[in-house]
CSV table of C-alpha atoms in Angstrom, one decimal:
chain,number,residue,atom,x,y,z
A,1,MET,CA,-10.2,-11.8,12.2
A,2,SER,CA,-13.5,-11.1,10.5
A,3,LEU,CA,-13.9,-7.8,8.7
A,4,GLU,CA,-17.5,-8.4,7.6
A,5,LYS,CA,-19.3,-5.2,6.6
A,6,ARG,CA,-16.1,-3.3,6.3
A,7,ILE,CA,-15.3,-1.4,3.1
A,8,ALA,CA,-11.6,-1.3,2.0
A,9,LEU,CA,-10.0,0.6,-0.8
A,10,VAL,CA,-6.7,-0.7,-2.1
A,11,THR,CA,-4.6,1.5,-4.3
A,12,GLY,CA,-2.5,-0.3,-6.9
A,13,GLY,CA,-4.7,-3.3,-6.1
A,14,ALA,CA,-4.8,-4.9,-9.6
A,15,ARG,CA,-1.5,-6.8,-9.4
A,16,GLY,CA,1.2,-8.1,-7.2
A,17,ILE,CA,1.2,-7.2,-3.5
A,18,GLY,CA,-1.9,-5.0,-3.9
A,19,TYR,CA,-3.9,-7.8,-5.4
A,20,ALA,CA,-2.8,-10.2,-2.7
A,21,ILE,CA,-4.0,-7.7,-0.1
A,22,ALA,CA,-7.3,-7.2,-1.9
A,23,CYS,CA,-7.8,-11.0,-2.0
A,24,LYS,CA,-7.0,-11.4,1.7
A,25,LEU,CA,-9.3,-8.6,2.8
A,26,ALA,CA,-12.0,-10.0,0.6
A,27,ALA,CA,-11.5,-13.4,2.3
A,28,ASP,CA,-11.8,-11.7,5.7
A,29,GLY,CA,-15.2,-10.4,4.7
A,30,CYS,CA,-14.5,-6.9,3.3
A,31,ALA,CA,-16.1,-5.4,0.3
A,32,VAL,CA,-13.0,-4.3,-1.6
A,33,VAL,CA,-12.6,-1.3,-4.0
A,34,ILE,CA,-9.6,-2.0,-6.3
A,35,SER,CA,-8.0,1.2,-7.4
A,36,ASP,CA,-5.4,1.2,-10.1
A,37,ILE,CA,-4.0,3.4,-12.9
A,38,MET,CA,-4.6,0.5,-15.3
A,39,GLY,CA,-8.4,0.5,-15.4
A,40,GLU,CA,-8.9,-2.6,-17.5
A,41,VAL,CA,-6.6,-4.7,-15.2
A,42,ALA,CA,-8.4,-3.3,-12.2
A,43,ASP,CA,-11.7,-4.4,-13.8
A,44,GLU,CA,-10.3,-7.9,-14.3
A,45,ALA,CA,-9.0,-8.1,-10.8
A,46,ALA,CA,-12.4,-7.1,-9.3
A,47,ALA,CA,-14.2,-9.5,-11.6
A,48,LYS,CA,-12.0,-12.4,-10.3
A,49,LEU,CA,-13.0,-11.6,-6.8
A,50,VAL,CA,-16.7,-11.4,-7.7
A,51,ALA,CA,-16.4,-14.7,-9.5
A,52,ASP,CA,-15.0,-16.2,-6.3
A,53,GLY,CA,-18.0,-15.0,-4.3
A,54,SER,CA,-16.6,-11.8,-2.8
A,55,GLU,CA,-17.9,-8.2,-3.1
A,56,ALA,CA,-15.6,-6.1,-5.2
A,57,TYR,CA,-15.6,-2.9,-7.3
A,58,SER,CA,-13.0,-1.3,-9.4
A,59,VAL,CA,-12.1,2.4,-10.0
A,60,SER,CA,-9.3,3.7,-12.2
A,61,GLY,CA,-7.1,6.7,-11.5
A,62,ASP,CA,-3.7,8.2,-10.9
A,63,VAL,CA,-3.1,8.6,-7.1
A,64,SER,CA,-0.7,11.4,-7.8
A,65,LYS,CA,-3.5,13.6,-9.3
A,66,VAL,CA,-5.9,15.2,-6.8
A,67,ASP,CA,-8.8,15.2,-9.3
A,68,ASP,CA,-8.4,11.5,-9.9
A,69,VAL,CA,-8.2,10.8,-6.1
A,70,GLU,CA,-11.3,12.8,-5.4
A,71,ARG,CA,-13.2,11.0,-8.2
A,72,MET,CA,-12.0,7.5,-7.0
A,73,PHE,CA,-13.2,8.2,-3.5
A,74,ALA,CA,-16.5,9.7,-4.7
A,75,LEU,CA,-17.2,6.6,-6.8
A,76,ALA,CA,-16.4,4.3,-3.8
A,77,LEU,CA,-18.7,6.4,-1.5
A,78,GLU,CA,-21.5,6.3,-4.1
A,79,LYS,CA,-21.2,2.5,-4.3
A,80,TYR,CA,-20.8,1.7,-0.6
A,81,GLY,CA,-21.6,4.8,1.4
A,82,LYS,CA,-18.4,4.6,3.5
A,83,ILE,CA,-14.7,3.6,3.5
A,84,ASP,CA,-13.4,1.9,6.6
A,85,ILE,CA,-9.9,0.8,5.5
A,86,LEU,CA,-7.4,2.4,3.2
A,87,ILE,CA,-4.4,0.5,1.9
A,88,ASN,CA,-1.9,3.0,0.3
A,89,ASN,CA,0.0,0.4,-1.9
A,90,ALA,CA,0.3,2.1,-5.3
A,91,GLY,CA,4.0,2.6,-6.2
A,92,VAL,CA,6.5,2.8,-8.9
A,93,THR,CA,10.3,2.5,-9.3
A,94,ARG,CA,12.7,4.3,-11.6
A,95,ASP,CA,16.0,3.0,-10.3
A,96,ASN,CA,19.4,4.6,-11.1
A,97,LEU,CA,22.6,5.7,-9.4
A,98,LEU,CA,22.2,9.1,-7.8
A,99,LEU,CA,24.5,10.9,-10.2
A,100,ARG,CA,22.6,9.4,-13.2
A,101,LEU,CA,19.1,9.9,-11.7
A,102,GLU,CA,17.1,12.3,-13.8
A,103,GLU,CA,14.8,14.9,-12.2
A,104,LYS,CA,11.8,13.5,-13.9
A,105,ASP,CA,12.4,10.1,-12.5
A,106,TRP,CA,12.8,11.6,-9.0
A,107,ASP,CA,9.6,13.6,-9.4
A,108,LEU,CA,7.6,10.6,-10.7
A,109,VAL,CA,8.5,8.3,-7.9
A,110,LEU,CA,8.0,10.9,-5.1
A,111,ASP,CA,4.7,11.9,-6.7
A,112,VAL,CA,3.2,8.4,-6.9
A,113,ASN,CA,4.6,6.8,-3.9
A,114,LEU,CA,4.5,9.7,-1.3
A,115,LYS,CA,2.2,12.3,-2.7
A,116,GLY,CA,-0.2,9.7,-3.7
A,117,SER,CA,-0.3,8.3,-0.1
A,118,PHE,CA,-0.8,11.8,1.2
A,119,LEU,CA,-3.7,12.6,-1.2
A,120,CYS,CA,-5.4,9.2,-0.5
A,121,THR,CA,-4.9,9.5,3.3
A,122,LYS,CA,-6.4,13.0,3.3
A,123,ALA,CA,-9.4,11.9,1.3
A,124,ALA,CA,-10.0,8.8,3.5
A,125,SER,CA,-9.5,10.6,6.8
A,126,ARG,CA,-12.3,13.0,6.1
A,127,ILE,CA,-14.7,10.1,5.7
A,128,MET,CA,-13.3,8.1,8.6
A,129,MET,CA,-13.4,11.0,11.0
A,130,LYS,CA,-17.1,11.3,10.5
A,131,ASN,CA,-17.6,7.6,11.3
A,132,ARG,CA,-15.1,7.8,14.2
A,133,TRP,CA,-13.4,4.6,13.0
A,134,GLY,CA,-10.8,3.8,10.4
A,135,ARG,CA,-7.7,1.8,9.5
A,136,ILE,CA,-5.0,3.4,7.2
A,137,ILE,CA,-2.2,1.0,6.3
A,138,ASN,CA,0.7,2.3,4.2
A,139,ILE,CA,3.0,0.1,2.2
A,140,SER,CA,6.6,1.3,2.8
A,141,SER,CA,9.8,-0.7,2.4
A,142,VAL,CA,12.8,-1.7,4.3
A,143,VAL,CA,14.8,0.5,2.0
A,144,GLY,CA,12.9,3.4,3.5
A,145,VAL,CA,14.7,2.6,6.7
A,146,MET,CA,18.1,1.4,5.5
A,147,GLY,CA,18.5,3.0,2.1
A,148,ASN,CA,19.7,1.2,-1.0
A,149,ALA,CA,22.2,2.0,-3.7
A,150,GLY,CA,20.6,2.9,-7.0
A,151,GLN,CA,17.2,3.7,-5.3
A,152,ALA,CA,17.6,7.2,-3.8
A,153,ASN,CA,14.2,8.3,-5.1
A,154,TYR,CA,12.4,5.1,-4.1
A,155,SER,CA,14.1,5.0,-0.6
A,156,ALA,CA,13.3,8.7,0.0
A,157,SER,CA,9.6,8.1,-1.0
A,158,LYS,CA,9.3,5.1,1.3
A,159,ALA,CA,11.1,6.9,4.2
A,160,GLY,CA,8.6,9.7,3.6
A,161,ILE,CA,5.7,7.3,4.0
A,162,ILE,CA,7.0,6.3,7.4
A,163,GLY,CA,7.1,10.0,8.5
A,164,LEU,CA,3.6,10.4,7.0
A,165,THR,CA,2.4,7.4,8.9
A,166,LYS,CA,3.6,8.5,12.3
A,167,SER,CA,2.3,12.1,11.9
A,168,ALA,CA,-1.2,10.9,10.7
A,169,ALA,CA,-1.3,8.5,13.6
A,170,LYS,CA,-0.9,11.3,16.0
A,171,GLU,CA,-3.5,13.6,14.3
A,172,LEU,CA,-6.1,10.9,13.8
A,173,GLY,CA,-5.9,8.8,16.8
A,174,GLY,CA,-8.5,10.8,18.8
A,175,ARG,CA,-11.1,9.8,16.2
A,176,ASN,CA,-10.4,6.0,16.7
A,177,ILE,CA,-8.4,5.9,13.4
A,178,THR,CA,-5.1,3.9,13.4
A,179,VAL,CA,-2.4,4.5,10.9
A,180,ASN,CA,0.4,2.0,10.5
A,181,ALA,CA,3.0,1.0,7.9
A,182,VAL,CA,4.2,-2.4,6.5
A,183,ALA,CA,7.7,-2.5,5.3
A,184,PRO,CA,8.3,-5.4,3.0
A,185,GLY,CA,11.7,-6.7,2.2
A,186,TYR,CA,12.6,-9.0,-0.8
A,187,ILE,CA,9.2,-10.1,-2.0
A,188,GLN,CA,8.7,-12.5,-4.9
A,189,THR,CA,6.8,-10.5,-7.5
A,190,GLU,CA,6.8,-9.9,-11.3
A,191,MET,CA,9.1,-7.0,-10.6
A,192,THR,CA,11.7,-8.9,-8.5
A,193,GLU,CA,11.6,-11.9,-10.9
A,194,LYS,CA,13.2,-9.7,-13.5
A,195,LEU,CA,16.3,-9.2,-11.3
A,196,PRO,CA,19.6,-10.8,-12.2
A,197,GLN,CA,20.2,-14.1,-10.4
A,198,ALA,CA,23.2,-12.5,-8.7
A,199,ALA,CA,21.1,-9.8,-7.2
A,200,LYS,CA,18.5,-12.4,-5.9
A,201,ASP,CA,21.3,-14.4,-4.3
A,202,GLY,CA,22.6,-11.3,-2.7
A,203,PHE,CA,19.3,-10.6,-1.1
A,204,LEU,CA,18.9,-14.1,0.1
A,205,GLU,CA,22.3,-14.0,1.8
A,206,LYS,CA,21.0,-11.2,4.0
A,207,ILE,CA,17.8,-13.0,5.0
A,208,PRO,CA,17.9,-15.2,8.1
A,209,LEU,CA,14.9,-17.2,6.9
A,210,LYS,CA,16.7,-17.9,3.6
A,211,ARG,CA,13.8,-17.3,1.3
A,212,PRO,CA,12.1,-14.4,-0.4
A,213,GLY,CA,8.7,-13.3,1.0
A,214,THR,CA,5.5,-13.7,-0.9
A,215,PRO,CA,2.7,-11.2,-1.5
A,216,GLY,CA,0.6,-13.3,0.8
A,217,ASP,CA,3.1,-12.7,3.7
A,218,VAL,CA,2.6,-9.0,3.3
A,219,ALA,CA,-1.2,-9.4,3.0
A,220,ALA,CA,-1.3,-11.3,6.3
A,221,VAL,CA,0.3,-8.4,8.1
A,222,VAL,CA,-2.1,-5.9,6.5
A,223,SER,CA,-5.1,-8.1,7.4
A,224,PHE,CA,-4.0,-8.1,11.1
A,225,LEU,CA,-3.5,-4.4,11.2
A,226,ALA,CA,-7.0,-3.9,9.6
A,227,SER,CA,-8.7,-6.0,12.2
A,228,ASP,CA,-10.0,-5.4,15.7
A,229,ALA,CA,-7.1,-7.4,17.1
A,230,ALA,CA,-4.8,-4.5,16.3
A,231,GLU,CA,-7.0,-1.7,17.6
A,232,TYR,CA,-4.3,-0.6,20.1
A,233,ILE,CA,-1.5,-0.5,17.5
A,234,THR,CA,-0.9,2.8,15.7
A,235,GLY,CA,2.1,4.8,14.4
A,236,GLN,CA,4.1,1.5,13.9
A,237,VAL,CA,6.2,0.2,11.1
A,238,ILE,CA,6.0,-3.6,10.8
A,239,ASN,CA,8.9,-5.1,8.9
A,240,CYS,CA,7.9,-8.1,6.8
A,241,ASP,CA,11.3,-9.1,5.6
A,242,GLY,CA,12.4,-12.5,7.0
A,243,GLY,CA,14.8,-10.7,9.3
A,244,MET,CA,16.6,-8.9,6.4
A,245,LEU,CA,16.7,-5.5,8.1
A,246,MET,CA,17.7,-7.0,11.5
């Protein structure tokens, strides 16, 4: 599934699932723009891809701030002249039980995860509509479908991303732009490695495949959705969860 000559922008692309997606798209032939709030880490991630023979560029910015988003896209356009693929991956968590959840932690998670996806989708769609081709892939979560105790803010943001995905798919389909979401389950990352063993075991009990997913598992689904093989798929939510939600 070659993506040669395509330009992909991956938000939150410096680490974890975002970096795995950036690496996979680069391996598929994309020039990859790695966007992250941690500018130095984004620079290092892009440098690794370049050292491996790929085309990569880094931009720093906060996806929840419209000025940062506009600057990120302007720099990407200045560098490559277009953006074909957008991966809305940037996200944060601030977990707590609902009655203990502070307003600032609700606002932060909704601003980064949901508003950030909206702002980047809006910026990318302007470019893609002119070119009459585009792929927008949003990283949601199974908790956006099933909810999760202690994650009211995160679950709400990821459910909102699903609604954004379906609405954008209906609006942009006429310009040959597909919009889909990937909903990961329990994925082995730096963040999940910090969970207590009892919590990890609890997740594994619910997964028919009896193992956590890897960032590469998610990246493979993104790669497919970005490719021509998925040109007739839009408005969908693909669960990458080992059967957990089932």
